[in-house]
Short mmCIF file of C-alpha atoms (C1' of nucleotides) in Angstrom, two decimals:
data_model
loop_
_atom_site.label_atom_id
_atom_site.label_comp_id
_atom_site.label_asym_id
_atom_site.label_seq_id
_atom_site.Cartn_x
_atom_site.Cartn_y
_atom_site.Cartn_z
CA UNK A 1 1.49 17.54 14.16
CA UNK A 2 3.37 20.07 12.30
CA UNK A 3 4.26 20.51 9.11
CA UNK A 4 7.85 21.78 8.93
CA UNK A 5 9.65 22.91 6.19
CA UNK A 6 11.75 19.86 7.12
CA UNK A 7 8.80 17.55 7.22
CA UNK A 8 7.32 18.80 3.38
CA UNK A 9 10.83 18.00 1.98
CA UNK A 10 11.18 14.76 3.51
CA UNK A 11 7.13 14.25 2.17
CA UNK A 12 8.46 15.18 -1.19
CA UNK A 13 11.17 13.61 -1.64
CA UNK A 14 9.63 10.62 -0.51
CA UNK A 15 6.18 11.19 -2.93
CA UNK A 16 8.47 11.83 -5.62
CA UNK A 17 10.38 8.23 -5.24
CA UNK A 18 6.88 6.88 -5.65
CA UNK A 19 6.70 5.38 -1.69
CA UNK A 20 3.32 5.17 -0.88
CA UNK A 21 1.24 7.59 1.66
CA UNK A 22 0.84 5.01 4.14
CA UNK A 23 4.81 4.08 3.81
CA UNK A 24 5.82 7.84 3.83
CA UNK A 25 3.50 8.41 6.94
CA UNK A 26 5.30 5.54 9.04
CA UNK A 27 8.29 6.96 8.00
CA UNK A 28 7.69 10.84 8.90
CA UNK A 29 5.90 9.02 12.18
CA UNK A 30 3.26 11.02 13.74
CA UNK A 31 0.80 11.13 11.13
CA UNK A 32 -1.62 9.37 9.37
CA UNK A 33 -1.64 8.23 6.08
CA UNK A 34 -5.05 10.37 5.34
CA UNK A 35 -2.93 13.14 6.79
CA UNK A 36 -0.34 12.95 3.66
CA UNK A 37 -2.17 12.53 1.08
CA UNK A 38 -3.79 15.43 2.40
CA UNK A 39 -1.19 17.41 2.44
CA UNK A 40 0.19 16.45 -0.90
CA UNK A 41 -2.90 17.81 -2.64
CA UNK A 42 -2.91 21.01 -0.52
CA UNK A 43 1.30 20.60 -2.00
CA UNK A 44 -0.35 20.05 -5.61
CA UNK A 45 1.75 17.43 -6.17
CA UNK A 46 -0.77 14.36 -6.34
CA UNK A 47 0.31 13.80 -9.74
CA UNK A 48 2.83 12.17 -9.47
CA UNK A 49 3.92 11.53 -12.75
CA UNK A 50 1.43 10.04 -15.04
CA UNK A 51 -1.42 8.88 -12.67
CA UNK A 52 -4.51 10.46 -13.27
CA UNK A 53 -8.01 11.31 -12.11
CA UNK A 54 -9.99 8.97 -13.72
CA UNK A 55 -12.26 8.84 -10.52
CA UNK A 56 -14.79 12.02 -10.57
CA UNK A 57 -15.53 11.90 -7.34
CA UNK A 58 -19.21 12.04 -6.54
CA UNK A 59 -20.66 14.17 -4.12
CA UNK A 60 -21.43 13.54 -0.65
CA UNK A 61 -24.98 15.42 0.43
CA UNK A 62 -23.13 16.01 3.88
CA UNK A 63 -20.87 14.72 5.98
CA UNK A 64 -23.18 13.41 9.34
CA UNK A 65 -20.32 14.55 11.42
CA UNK A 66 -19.04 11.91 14.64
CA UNK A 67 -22.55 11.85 15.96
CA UNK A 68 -24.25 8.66 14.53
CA UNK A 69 -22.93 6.87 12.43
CA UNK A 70 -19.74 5.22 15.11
CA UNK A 71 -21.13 2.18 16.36
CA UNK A 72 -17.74 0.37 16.37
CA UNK A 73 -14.56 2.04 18.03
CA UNK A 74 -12.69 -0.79 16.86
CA UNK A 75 -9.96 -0.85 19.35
CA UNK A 76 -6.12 0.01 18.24
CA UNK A 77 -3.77 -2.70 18.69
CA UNK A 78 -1.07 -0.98 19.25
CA UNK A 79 -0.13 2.81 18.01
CA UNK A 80 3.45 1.06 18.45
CA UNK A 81 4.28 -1.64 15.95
CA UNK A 82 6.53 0.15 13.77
CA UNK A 83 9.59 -1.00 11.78
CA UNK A 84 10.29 2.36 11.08
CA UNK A 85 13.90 1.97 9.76
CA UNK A 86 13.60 -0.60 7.58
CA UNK A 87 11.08 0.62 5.76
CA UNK A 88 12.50 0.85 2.05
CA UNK A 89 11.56 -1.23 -0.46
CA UNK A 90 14.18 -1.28 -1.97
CA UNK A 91 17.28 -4.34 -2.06
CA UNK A 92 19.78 -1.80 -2.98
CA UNK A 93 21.74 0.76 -1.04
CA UNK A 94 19.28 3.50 -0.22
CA UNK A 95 21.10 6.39 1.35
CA UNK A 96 17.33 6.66 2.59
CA UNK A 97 17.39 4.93 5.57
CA UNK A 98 20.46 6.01 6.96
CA UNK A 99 19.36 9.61 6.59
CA UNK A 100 15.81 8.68 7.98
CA UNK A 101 16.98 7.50 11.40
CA UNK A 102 17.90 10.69 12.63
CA UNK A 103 13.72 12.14 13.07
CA UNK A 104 12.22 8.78 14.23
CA UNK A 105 12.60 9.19 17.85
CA UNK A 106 8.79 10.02 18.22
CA UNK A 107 8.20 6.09 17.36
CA UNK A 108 8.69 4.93 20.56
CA UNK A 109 8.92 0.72 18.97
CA UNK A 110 12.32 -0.44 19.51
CA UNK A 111 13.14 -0.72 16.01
CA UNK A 112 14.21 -4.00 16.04
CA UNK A 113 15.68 -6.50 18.39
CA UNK A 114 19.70 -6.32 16.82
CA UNK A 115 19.18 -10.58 16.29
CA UNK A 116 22.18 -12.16 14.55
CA UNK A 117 22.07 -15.06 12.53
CA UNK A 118 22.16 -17.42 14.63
CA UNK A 119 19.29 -16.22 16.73
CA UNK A 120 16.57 -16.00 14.32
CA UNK A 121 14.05 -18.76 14.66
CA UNK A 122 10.77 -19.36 13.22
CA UNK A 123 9.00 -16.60 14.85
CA UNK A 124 10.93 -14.27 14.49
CA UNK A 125 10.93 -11.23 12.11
CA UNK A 126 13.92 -11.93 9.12
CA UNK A 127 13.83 -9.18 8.12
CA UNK A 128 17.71 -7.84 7.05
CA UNK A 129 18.30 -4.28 8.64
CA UNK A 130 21.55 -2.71 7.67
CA UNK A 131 24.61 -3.84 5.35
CA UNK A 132 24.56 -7.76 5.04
CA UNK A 133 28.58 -7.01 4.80
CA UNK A 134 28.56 -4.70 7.63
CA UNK A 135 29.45 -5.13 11.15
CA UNK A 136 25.96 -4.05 12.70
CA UNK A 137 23.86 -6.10 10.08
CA UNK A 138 20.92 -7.69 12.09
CA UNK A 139 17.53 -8.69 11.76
CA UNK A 140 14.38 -7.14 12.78
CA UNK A 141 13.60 -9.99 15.23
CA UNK A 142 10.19 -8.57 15.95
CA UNK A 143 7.50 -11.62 16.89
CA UNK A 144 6.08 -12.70 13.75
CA UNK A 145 2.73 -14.50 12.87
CA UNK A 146 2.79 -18.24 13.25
CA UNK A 147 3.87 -19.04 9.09
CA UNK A 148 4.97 -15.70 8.31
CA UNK A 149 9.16 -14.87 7.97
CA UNK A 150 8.48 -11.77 8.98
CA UNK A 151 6.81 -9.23 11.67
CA UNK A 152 3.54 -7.70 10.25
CA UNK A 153 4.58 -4.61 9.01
CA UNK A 154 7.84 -6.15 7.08
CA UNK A 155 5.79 -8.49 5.31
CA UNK A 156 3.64 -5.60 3.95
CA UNK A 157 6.04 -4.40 2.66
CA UNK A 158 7.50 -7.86 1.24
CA UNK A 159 4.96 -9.18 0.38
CA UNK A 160 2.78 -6.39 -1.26
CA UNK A 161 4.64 -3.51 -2.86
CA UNK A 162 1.95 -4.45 -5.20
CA UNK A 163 -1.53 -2.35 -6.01
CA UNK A 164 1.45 0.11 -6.42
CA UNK A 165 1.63 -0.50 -9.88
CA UNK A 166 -1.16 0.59 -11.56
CA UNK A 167 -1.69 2.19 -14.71
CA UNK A 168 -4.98 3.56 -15.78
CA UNK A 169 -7.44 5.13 -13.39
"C1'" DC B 1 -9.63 -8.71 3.63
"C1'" DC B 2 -5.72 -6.26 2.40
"C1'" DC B 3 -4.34 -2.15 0.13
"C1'" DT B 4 -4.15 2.37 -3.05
"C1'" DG B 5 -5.03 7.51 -3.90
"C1'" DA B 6 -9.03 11.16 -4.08
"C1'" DT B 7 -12.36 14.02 -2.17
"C1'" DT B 8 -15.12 16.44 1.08
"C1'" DC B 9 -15.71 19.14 4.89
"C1'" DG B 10 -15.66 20.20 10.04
"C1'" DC B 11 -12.41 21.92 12.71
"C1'" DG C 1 -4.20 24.49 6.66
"C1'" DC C 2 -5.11 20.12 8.62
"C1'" DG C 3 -6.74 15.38 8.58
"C1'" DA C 4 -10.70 11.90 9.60
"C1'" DA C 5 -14.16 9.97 7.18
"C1'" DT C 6 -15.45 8.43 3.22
"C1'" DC C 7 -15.36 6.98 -1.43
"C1'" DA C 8 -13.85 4.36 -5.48
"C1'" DG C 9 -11.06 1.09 -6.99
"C1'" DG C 10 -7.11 -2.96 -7.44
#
DNA sequence: CCCTGATTCGC
DNA sequence: GCGAATCAGG
């Protein structure tokens, strides 16, 4: 992956609103969530406002490489369960999303499954995609877990802005 | 277990 | 420069 000019805004910007890594890499698609906080130091900008680096970092005698220590693959479930467009946390208009749609053709997920109202059922993913008092307001629709209202990666998000908040470190 | 950012270091 | 692996922590 490359990082465009494009790309570092759109990290920025996004670093800046206080998203994240994990949420900004879903939403620049392509890269992990290692791969932005990487960048962002190599960027300086890990600040990000008022956290600080409480955490010394001790140091590792050597890195063993991929030789031993990979007893478990741990197979991927799916490179492809993204719900890329609705990602913000936010309840309010974000100009965000709209502006996000345009570089997220490399997730190939469809984003969601346009459900109305009336189609939603208990499995599938409520999450609200659009303007409630628009015309193309839908749902995410995605298959959800068994209890859950919505698909796995919307109830992150839902569920957990959390951790987010910290204070002290 | 889920997640967060931080750091190191092989590439 | 990049990012996986790892760490430290909530």
């Amino acid at each position: 992956m490359i990082w465009t000019d494009e790309r570092v805004e759109t990290l920025r910007k996004l670093w800046a609103e206080g998203l994240s890594a994990s949420q900004i890499a879903a939403q620049l698609g392509g890269v992990s969530r290692n791969a932005v906080i990487g960048k962002v130091h190599r960027l300086k900008l890990s600040g990000r406002g008022r956290t600080q680096t409480a955490t010394p970092r001790q140091k590792k005698p050597a890195q063993p490489t991929v030789k031993a220590p990979r007893p478990a693959p741990a197979p991927r479930p799916a490179p492809s369960s993204f719900g890329a467009t609705a990602l913000q946390t936010q309840f309010d208009a974000e100009p965000l999303v709209r502006e996000r749609v345009r570089n997220e053709e490399n997730v190939v997920v469809p984003i969601s499954r346009n459900l109305q109202l009336i189609q939603l059922n208990e499995r599938t993913c409520k999450w609200p995609i659009g303007d409630p008092l628009a015309e193309g307001f839908h749902f995410c629709g995605n298959d959800c877990a068994e209890n859950g209202p919505y698909c796995r990666y919307h109830a992150r998000i839902a569920f957990q802005p959390a951790s987010e908040r910290r204070r002290v470190r």
